[in-house]
mmCIF file of N, CA and C in Angstrom:
data_model
loop_
_atom_site.group_PDB
_atom_site.id
_atom_site.type_symbol
_atom_site.label_atom_id
_atom_site.label_comp_id
_atom_site.label_asym_id
_atom_site.label_seq_id
_atom_site.Cartn_x
_atom_site.Cartn_y
_atom_site.Cartn_z
ATOM 1 N N MET S 28 -6.172 18.579 -13.240
ATOM 2 C CA MET S 28 -5.808 17.883 -12.034
ATOM 3 C C MET S 28 -4.589 18.537 -11.390
ATOM 4 N N ASP S 29 -3.648 18.969 -12.202
ATOM 5 C CA ASP S 29 -2.464 19.615 -11.633
ATOM 6 C C ASP S 29 -2.850 20.846 -10.823
ATOM 7 N N ASP S 30 -3.835 21.597 -11.327
ATOM 8 C CA ASP S 30 -4.289 22.785 -10.612
ATOM 9 C C ASP S 30 -4.848 22.410 -9.241
ATOM 10 N N LEU S 31 -5.634 21.347 -9.182
ATOM 11 C CA LEU S 31 -6.207 20.913 -7.902
ATOM 12 C C LEU S 31 -5.119 20.482 -6.921
ATOM 13 N N ALA S 32 -4.139 19.754 -7.413
ATOM 14 C CA ALA S 32 -3.041 19.307 -6.555
ATOM 15 C C ALA S 32 -2.202 20.497 -6.096
ATOM 16 N N ASP S 33 -1.958 21.438 -7.005
ATOM 17 C CA ASP S 33 -1.189 22.630 -6.641
ATOM 18 C C ASP S 33 -1.938 23.475 -5.612
ATOM 19 N N ARG S 34 -3.251 23.586 -5.775
ATOM 20 C CA ARG S 34 -4.056 24.347 -4.819
ATOM 21 C C ARG S 34 -4.045 23.686 -3.445
ATOM 22 N N ALA S 35 -4.078 22.358 -3.414
ATOM 23 C CA ALA S 35 -4.022 21.645 -2.131
ATOM 24 C C ALA S 35 -2.683 21.898 -1.441
ATOM 25 N N ALA S 36 -1.607 21.836 -2.197
ATOM 26 C CA ALA S 36 -0.278 22.082 -1.625
ATOM 27 C C ALA S 36 -0.160 23.519 -1.117
ATOM 28 N N ALA S 37 -0.691 24.468 -1.872
ATOM 29 C CA ALA S 37 -0.647 25.873 -1.451
ATOM 30 C C ALA S 37 -1.496 26.093 -0.203
ATOM 31 N N ALA S 38 -2.650 25.450 -0.157
ATOM 32 C CA ALA S 38 -3.514 25.576 1.022
ATOM 33 C C ALA S 38 -2.816 25.011 2.249
ATOM 34 N N ARG S 39 -2.142 23.893 2.079
ATOM 35 C CA ARG S 39 -1.400 23.277 3.188
ATOM 36 C C ARG S 39 -0.286 24.215 3.659
ATOM 37 N N ALA S 40 0.452 24.780 2.716
ATOM 38 C CA ALA S 40 1.582 25.642 3.062
ATOM 39 C C ALA S 40 1.144 26.911 3.795
ATOM 40 N N SER S 41 -0.020 27.420 3.458
ATOM 41 C CA SER S 41 -0.475 28.677 4.063
ATOM 42 C C SER S 41 -1.433 28.464 5.242
ATOM 43 N N PHE S 42 -1.696 27.225 5.587
ATOM 44 C CA PHE S 42 -2.697 26.921 6.614
ATOM 45 C C PHE S 42 -2.165 27.169 8.018
ATOM 46 N N ASP S 43 -2.918 27.927 8.778
ATOM 47 C CA ASP S 43 -2.671 28.089 10.204
ATOM 48 C C ASP S 43 -3.896 27.540 10.920
ATOM 49 N N PRO S 44 -3.708 26.566 11.803
ATOM 50 C CA PRO S 44 -4.861 26.000 12.507
ATOM 51 C C PRO S 44 -5.600 27.085 13.291
ATOM 52 N N PRO S 45 -6.895 26.937 13.429
ATOM 53 C CA PRO S 45 -7.647 27.934 14.188
ATOM 54 C C PRO S 45 -7.193 27.968 15.651
ATOM 55 N N ALA S 46 -7.152 29.161 16.201
ATOM 56 C CA ALA S 46 -6.732 29.320 17.593
ATOM 57 C C ALA S 46 -7.754 28.726 18.552
ATOM 58 N N ASP S 47 -9.019 28.757 18.141
ATOM 59 C CA ASP S 47 -10.098 28.277 19.000
ATOM 60 C C ASP S 47 -11.050 27.406 18.177
ATOM 61 N N PRO S 48 -10.630 26.136 17.905
ATOM 62 C CA PRO S 48 -11.488 25.282 17.076
ATOM 63 C C PRO S 48 -12.805 24.976 17.784
ATOM 64 N N PRO S 49 -13.844 24.670 17.064
ATOM 65 C CA PRO S 49 -13.851 24.462 15.616
ATOM 66 C C PRO S 49 -14.075 25.766 14.847
ATOM 67 N N ASP S 50 -13.596 25.757 13.632
ATOM 68 C CA ASP S 50 -13.862 26.830 12.681
ATOM 69 C C ASP S 50 -14.654 26.189 11.545
ATOM 70 N N GLU S 51 -15.948 26.022 11.782
ATOM 71 C CA GLU S 51 -16.810 25.297 10.848
ATOM 72 C C GLU S 51 -16.928 25.989 9.498
ATOM 73 N N GLU S 52 -16.935 27.309 9.507
ATOM 74 C CA GLU S 52 -17.034 28.052 8.248
ATOM 75 C C GLU S 52 -15.813 27.788 7.365
ATOM 76 N N ARG S 53 -14.654 27.803 7.967
ATOM 77 C CA ARG S 53 -13.421 27.531 7.220
ATOM 78 C C ARG S 53 -13.387 26.084 6.743
ATOM 79 N N ALA S 54 -13.831 25.167 7.582
ATOM 80 C CA ALA S 54 -13.869 23.756 7.196
ATOM 81 C C ALA S 54 -14.761 23.561 5.980
ATOM 82 N N LEU S 55 -15.925 24.182 5.992
ATOM 83 C CA LEU S 55 -16.844 24.079 4.863
ATOM 84 C C LEU S 55 -16.242 24.697 3.607
ATOM 85 N N SER S 56 -15.546 25.797 3.765
ATOM 86 C CA SER S 56 -14.886 26.437 2.630
ATOM 87 C C SER S 56 -13.839 25.511 2.010
ATOM 88 N N LEU S 57 -13.082 24.819 2.840
ATOM 89 C CA LEU S 57 -12.082 23.872 2.334
ATOM 90 C C LEU S 57 -12.738 22.730 1.565
ATOM 91 N N LEU S 58 -13.881 22.280 2.048
ATOM 92 C CA LEU S 58 -14.599 21.221 1.336
ATOM 93 C C LEU S 58 -15.072 21.722 -0.022
ATOM 94 N N ARG S 59 -15.636 22.914 -0.044
ATOM 95 C CA ARG S 59 -16.189 23.454 -1.292
ATOM 96 C C ARG S 59 -15.117 23.836 -2.300
ATOM 97 N N GLU S 60 -14.007 24.373 -1.820
ATOM 98 C CA GLU S 60 -12.969 24.875 -2.718
ATOM 99 C C GLU S 60 -11.971 23.810 -3.152
ATOM 100 N N GLY S 61 -11.832 22.757 -2.370
ATOM 101 C CA GLY S 61 -10.796 21.780 -2.677
ATOM 102 C C GLY S 61 -11.259 20.341 -2.741
ATOM 103 N N PHE S 62 -11.804 19.855 -1.636
ATOM 104 C CA PHE S 62 -12.225 18.458 -1.577
ATOM 105 C C PHE S 62 -13.289 18.156 -2.627
ATOM 106 N N GLY S 63 -14.317 18.982 -2.684
ATOM 107 C CA GLY S 63 -15.412 18.765 -3.634
ATOM 108 C C GLY S 63 -14.955 18.747 -5.081
ATOM 109 N N PRO S 64 -14.225 19.779 -5.523
ATOM 110 C CA PRO S 64 -13.750 19.770 -6.908
ATOM 111 C C PRO S 64 -12.837 18.581 -7.228
ATOM 112 N N THR S 65 -12.056 18.148 -6.255
ATOM 113 C CA THR S 65 -11.155 17.016 -6.486
ATOM 114 C C THR S 65 -11.950 15.731 -6.698
ATOM 115 N N VAL S 66 -12.918 15.486 -5.841
ATOM 116 C CA VAL S 66 -13.751 14.292 -5.984
ATOM 117 C C VAL S 66 -14.607 14.400 -7.245
ATOM 118 N N SER S 67 -15.111 15.580 -7.529
ATOM 119 C CA SER S 67 -15.942 15.788 -8.721
ATOM 120 C C SER S 67 -15.171 15.517 -10.003
ATOM 121 N N LEU S 68 -13.894 15.871 -10.025
ATOM 122 C CA LEU S 68 -13.077 15.580 -11.205
ATOM 123 C C LEU S 68 -13.030 14.076 -11.448
ATOM 124 N N TYR S 69 -12.823 13.313 -10.396
ATOM 125 C CA TYR S 69 -12.794 11.857 -10.523
ATOM 126 C C TYR S 69 -14.130 11.340 -11.049
ATOM 127 N N VAL S 70 -15.233 11.826 -10.475
ATOM 128 C CA VAL S 70 -16.565 11.385 -10.903
ATOM 129 C C VAL S 70 -16.783 11.718 -12.371
ATOM 130 N N GLU S 71 -16.445 12.939 -12.755
ATOM 131 C CA GLU S 71 -16.632 13.365 -14.144
ATOM 132 C C GLU S 71 -15.801 12.516 -15.105
ATOM 133 N N CYS S 72 -14.577 12.213 -14.723
ATOM 134 C CA CYS S 72 -13.706 11.407 -15.590
ATOM 135 C C CYS S 72 -14.200 9.972 -15.717
ATOM 136 N N ARG S 73 -14.915 9.496 -14.717
ATOM 137 C CA ARG S 73 -15.413 8.124 -14.746
ATOM 138 C C ARG S 73 -16.806 7.995 -15.353
ATOM 139 N N THR S 74 -17.586 9.065 -15.306
ATOM 140 C CA THR S 74 -18.980 8.938 -15.727
ATOM 141 C C THR S 74 -19.368 9.816 -16.908
ATOM 142 N N GLY S 75 -18.558 10.793 -17.257
ATOM 143 C CA GLY S 75 -18.921 11.717 -18.331
ATOM 144 C C GLY S 75 -18.279 11.335 -19.648
ATOM 145 N N GLY S 76 -19.100 11.026 -20.643
ATOM 146 C CA GLY S 76 -18.569 10.728 -21.977
ATOM 147 C C GLY S 76 -17.595 9.574 -21.974
ATOM 148 N N ASP S 77 -16.506 9.741 -22.713
ATOM 149 C CA ASP S 77 -15.468 8.716 -22.763
ATOM 150 C C ASP S 77 -14.699 8.711 -21.443
ATOM 151 N N PRO S 78 -14.616 7.552 -20.792
ATOM 152 C CA PRO S 78 -13.895 7.487 -19.520
ATOM 153 C C PRO S 78 -12.428 7.896 -19.689
ATOM 154 N N VAL S 79 -11.946 8.650 -18.736
ATOM 155 C CA VAL S 79 -10.551 9.080 -18.729
ATOM 156 C C VAL S 79 -9.796 8.168 -17.779
ATOM 157 N N ARG S 80 -8.672 7.657 -18.242
ATOM 158 C CA ARG S 80 -7.843 6.795 -17.401
ATOM 159 C C ARG S 80 -6.681 7.615 -16.862
ATOM 160 N N PHE S 81 -6.489 7.516 -15.577
ATOM 161 C CA PHE S 81 -5.353 8.170 -14.947
ATOM 162 C C PHE S 81 -4.190 7.190 -14.933
ATOM 163 N N ASP S 82 -2.982 7.683 -15.205
ATOM 164 C CA ASP S 82 -1.840 6.797 -14.995
ATOM 165 C C ASP S 82 -1.582 6.756 -13.488
ATOM 166 N N ALA S 83 -0.696 5.884 -13.066
ATOM 167 C CA ALA S 83 -0.481 5.670 -11.627
ATOM 168 C C ALA S 83 -0.068 6.952 -10.912
ATOM 169 N N ALA S 84 0.811 7.722 -11.515
ATOM 170 C CA ALA S 84 1.282 8.960 -10.883
ATOM 171 C C ALA S 84 0.158 9.989 -10.776
ATOM 172 N N GLU S 85 -0.658 10.108 -11.810
ATOM 173 C CA GLU S 85 -1.779 11.055 -11.785
ATOM 174 C C GLU S 85 -2.792 10.663 -10.712
ATOM 175 N N PHE S 86 -3.092 9.373 -10.661
ATOM 176 C CA PHE S 86 -4.068 8.898 -9.686
ATOM 177 C C PHE S 86 -3.559 9.114 -8.262
ATOM 178 N N GLU S 87 -2.295 8.845 -8.049
ATOM 179 C CA GLU S 87 -1.698 9.045 -6.731
ATOM 180 C C GLU S 87 -1.746 10.523 -6.340
ATOM 181 N N ARG S 88 -1.486 11.393 -7.296
ATOM 182 C CA ARG S 88 -1.517 12.836 -7.029
ATOM 183 C C ARG S 88 -2.942 13.301 -6.717
ATOM 184 N N LEU S 89 -3.911 12.763 -7.435
ATOM 185 C CA LEU S 89 -5.311 13.110 -7.192
ATOM 186 C C LEU S 89 -5.734 12.686 -5.786
ATOM 187 N N GLU S 90 -5.409 11.465 -5.412
ATOM 188 C CA GLU S 90 -5.765 10.986 -4.069
ATOM 189 C C GLU S 90 -5.021 11.752 -2.984
ATOM 190 N N ALA S 91 -3.754 12.067 -3.229
ATOM 191 C CA ALA S 91 -2.983 12.827 -2.239
ATOM 192 C C ALA S 91 -3.599 14.204 -2.026
ATOM 193 N N ALA S 92 -4.023 14.850 -3.108
ATOM 194 C CA ALA S 92 -4.661 16.165 -2.991
ATOM 195 C C ALA S 92 -5.961 16.052 -2.199
ATOM 196 N N MET S 93 -6.771 15.057 -2.519
ATOM 197 C CA MET S 93 -8.031 14.872 -1.809
ATOM 198 C C MET S 93 -7.780 14.666 -0.313
ATOM 199 N N ASN S 94 -6.800 13.842 0.015
ATOM 200 C CA ASN S 94 -6.494 13.574 1.417
ATOM 201 C C ASN S 94 -5.932 14.803 2.127
ATOM 202 N N GLU S 95 -5.184 15.629 1.391
ATOM 203 C CA GLU S 95 -4.698 16.877 1.979
ATOM 204 C C GLU S 95 -5.853 17.784 2.371
ATOM 205 N N TRP S 96 -6.842 17.895 1.493
ATOM 206 C CA TRP S 96 -8.019 18.712 1.808
ATOM 207 C C TRP S 96 -8.732 18.170 3.044
ATOM 208 N N LEU S 97 -8.837 16.853 3.162
ATOM 209 C CA LEU S 97 -9.503 16.271 4.334
ATOM 210 C C LEU S 97 -8.708 16.515 5.617
ATOM 211 N N GLU S 98 -7.391 16.491 5.524
ATOM 212 C CA GLU S 98 -6.564 16.777 6.696
ATOM 213 C C GLU S 98 -6.757 18.219 7.158
ATOM 214 N N LEU S 99 -6.837 19.147 6.205
ATOM 215 C CA LEU S 99 -7.060 20.549 6.552
ATOM 216 C C LEU S 99 -8.455 20.742 7.143
ATOM 217 N N TYR S 100 -9.429 20.054 6.570
ATOM 218 C CA TYR S 100 -10.800 20.079 7.097
ATOM 219 C C TYR S 100 -10.797 19.640 8.565
ATOM 220 N N ALA S 101 -10.165 18.516 8.855
ATOM 221 C CA ALA S 101 -10.122 18.002 10.232
ATOM 222 C C ALA S 101 -9.395 18.973 11.155
ATOM 223 N N ALA S 102 -8.342 19.589 10.656
ATOM 224 C CA ALA S 102 -7.582 20.543 11.470
ATOM 225 C C ALA S 102 -8.441 21.732 11.893
ATOM 226 N N CYS S 103 -9.429 22.070 11.097
ATOM 227 C CA CYS S 103 -10.351 23.156 11.463
ATOM 228 C C CYS S 103 -11.170 22.797 12.695
ATOM 229 N N TYR S 104 -11.231 21.516 13.012
ATOM 230 C CA TYR S 104 -11.935 21.045 14.203
ATOM 231 C C TYR S 104 -10.956 20.698 15.328
ATOM 232 N N GLY S 105 -9.677 21.003 15.122
ATOM 233 C CA GLY S 105 -8.674 20.702 16.129
ATOM 234 C C GLY S 105 -8.240 19.255 16.140
ATOM 235 N N VAL S 106 -8.490 18.548 15.041
ATOM 236 C CA VAL S 106 -8.164 17.125 14.946
ATOM 237 C C VAL S 106 -7.003 16.934 13.977
ATOM 238 N N GLU S 107 -5.956 16.268 14.453
ATOM 239 C CA GLU S 107 -4.842 15.925 13.570
ATOM 240 C C GLU S 107 -5.175 14.592 12.918
ATOM 241 N N LEU S 108 -5.090 14.563 11.607
ATOM 242 C CA LEU S 108 -5.522 13.394 10.851
ATOM 243 C C LEU S 108 -4.466 13.041 9.819
ATOM 244 N N ASP S 109 -4.162 11.761 9.693
ATOM 245 C CA ASP S 109 -3.294 11.273 8.624
ATOM 246 C C ASP S 109 -4.201 10.561 7.632
ATOM 247 N N ALA S 110 -4.798 11.346 6.738
ATOM 248 C CA ALA S 110 -5.813 10.825 5.817
ATOM 249 C C ALA S 110 -5.197 9.890 4.787
ATOM 250 N N ASP S 111 -5.868 8.777 4.566
ATOM 251 C CA ASP S 111 -5.437 7.796 3.568
ATOM 252 C C ASP S 111 -6.680 7.141 2.971
ATOM 253 N N TYR S 112 -7.554 7.970 2.430
ATOM 254 C CA TYR S 112 -8.816 7.491 1.871
ATOM 255 C C TYR S 112 -8.689 7.386 0.362
ATOM 256 N N THR S 113 -9.507 6.549 -0.233
ATOM 257 C CA THR S 113 -9.483 6.425 -1.687
ATOM 258 C C THR S 113 -10.487 7.393 -2.294
ATOM 259 N N VAL S 114 -10.117 7.943 -3.421
ATOM 260 C CA VAL S 114 -11.006 8.872 -4.108
ATOM 261 C C VAL S 114 -12.253 8.132 -4.590
ATOM 262 N N ARG S 115 -12.120 6.863 -4.882
ATOM 263 C CA ARG S 115 -13.286 6.084 -5.299
ATOM 264 C C ARG S 115 -14.317 5.997 -4.170
ATOM 265 N N THR S 116 -13.857 5.724 -2.961
ATOM 266 C CA THR S 116 -14.764 5.666 -1.819
ATOM 267 C C THR S 116 -15.445 7.010 -1.604
ATOM 268 N N ALA S 117 -14.676 8.081 -1.702
ATOM 269 C CA ALA S 117 -15.246 9.423 -1.545
ATOM 270 C C ALA S 117 -16.265 9.707 -2.642
ATOM 271 N N ALA S 118 -15.946 9.319 -3.867
ATOM 272 C CA ALA S 118 -16.854 9.555 -4.996
ATOM 273 C C ALA S 118 -18.154 8.778 -4.822
ATOM 274 N N GLU S 119 -18.052 7.532 -4.411
ATOM 275 C CA GLU S 119 -19.260 6.727 -4.195
ATOM 276 C C GLU S 119 -20.127 7.333 -3.101
ATOM 277 N N ALA S 120 -19.492 7.794 -2.030
ATOM 278 C CA ALA S 120 -20.245 8.415 -0.941
ATOM 279 C C ALA S 120 -20.897 9.717 -1.405
ATOM 280 N N LEU S 121 -20.199 10.482 -2.236
ATOM 281 C CA LEU S 121 -20.764 11.731 -2.746
ATOM 282 C C LEU S 121 -21.958 11.457 -3.655
ATOM 283 N N LEU S 122 -21.856 10.439 -4.484
ATOM 284 C CA LEU S 122 -22.976 10.093 -5.358
ATOM 285 C C LEU S 122 -24.179 9.607 -4.551
ATOM 286 N N ASP S 123 -23.915 8.949 -3.425
ATOM 287 C CA ASP S 123 -25.000 8.465 -2.564
ATOM 288 C C ASP S 123 -25.661 9.594 -1.775
ATOM 289 N N THR S 124 -24.853 10.525 -1.264
ATOM 290 C CA THR S 124 -25.376 11.543 -0.346
ATOM 291 C C THR S 124 -25.614 12.903 -0.985
ATOM 292 N N HIS S 125 -24.853 13.222 -2.017
ATOM 293 C CA HIS S 125 -24.890 14.555 -2.647
ATOM 294 C C HIS S 125 -24.566 15.657 -1.639
ATOM 295 N N ASP S 126 -23.758 15.341 -0.631
ATOM 296 C CA ASP S 126 -23.454 16.304 0.424
ATOM 297 C C ASP S 126 -21.988 16.168 0.845
ATOM 298 N N LEU S 127 -21.180 17.186 0.540
ATOM 299 C CA LEU S 127 -19.751 17.146 0.853
ATOM 300 C C LEU S 127 -19.491 17.002 2.348
ATOM 301 N N THR S 128 -20.264 17.707 3.147
ATOM 302 C CA THR S 128 -20.064 17.647 4.593
ATOM 303 C C THR S 128 -20.314 16.241 5.118
ATOM 304 N N ASP S 129 -21.357 15.593 4.632
ATOM 305 C CA ASP S 129 -21.636 14.217 5.053
ATOM 306 C C ASP S 129 -20.506 13.280 4.648
ATOM 307 N N VAL S 130 -19.993 13.447 3.441
ATOM 308 C CA VAL S 130 -18.902 12.589 2.970
ATOM 309 C C VAL S 130 -17.669 12.785 3.844
ATOM 310 N N ALA S 131 -17.306 14.033 4.098
ATOM 311 C CA ALA S 131 -16.135 14.308 4.935
ATOM 312 C C ALA S 131 -16.322 13.735 6.333
ATOM 313 N N ARG S 132 -17.506 13.876 6.880
ATOM 314 C CA ARG S 132 -17.788 13.363 8.226
ATOM 315 C C ARG S 132 -17.694 11.836 8.258
ATOM 316 N N VAL S 133 -18.257 11.181 7.257
ATOM 317 C CA VAL S 133 -18.218 9.712 7.207
ATOM 318 C C VAL S 133 -16.778 9.219 7.068
ATOM 319 N N LEU S 134 -16.013 9.850 6.193
ATOM 320 C CA LEU S 134 -14.637 9.403 5.969
ATOM 321 C C LEU S 134 -13.742 9.662 7.178
ATOM 322 N N THR S 135 -13.846 10.853 7.757
ATOM 323 C CA THR S 135 -12.889 11.264 8.786
ATOM 324 C C THR S 135 -13.367 11.058 10.219
ATOM 325 N N GLY S 136 -14.676 10.970 10.404
ATOM 326 C CA GLY S 136 -15.209 10.916 11.757
ATOM 327 C C GLY S 136 -15.210 12.279 12.441
ATOM 328 N N VAL S 137 -14.986 13.341 11.663
ATOM 329 C CA VAL S 137 -14.908 14.707 12.185
ATOM 330 C C VAL S 137 -16.041 15.523 11.589
ATOM 331 N N PRO S 138 -16.813 16.259 12.362
ATOM 332 C CA PRO S 138 -16.783 16.254 13.824
ATOM 333 C C PRO S 138 -17.467 15.008 14.370
ATOM 334 N N GLU S 139 -17.118 14.704 15.592
ATOM 335 C CA GLU S 139 -17.687 13.510 16.232
ATOM 336 C C GLU S 139 -19.117 13.737 16.603
#
């Protein structure tokens, strides 16, 4: 989990918004490289073998990382977003749809 949170912070620090949004390829890459693995970790910890319990700080860090990835995703479409979604909601949507792009679109409303 620390790796995922560190990667989200590094992605945020190095992110330059596209000059001419949307940059759909970059948005999809952010979903695949960051958002998806973050949500998948939560799903795996809840459904694989012995359930893993996150302490409050770990859970907060996991959700913050997930929301950072969604903010970067939205920025690829020229949308400024203050993401505050729960990883549980994202995980449930992913299990229902099996599609990262659909989950991101449902949560953020981006693209419209």
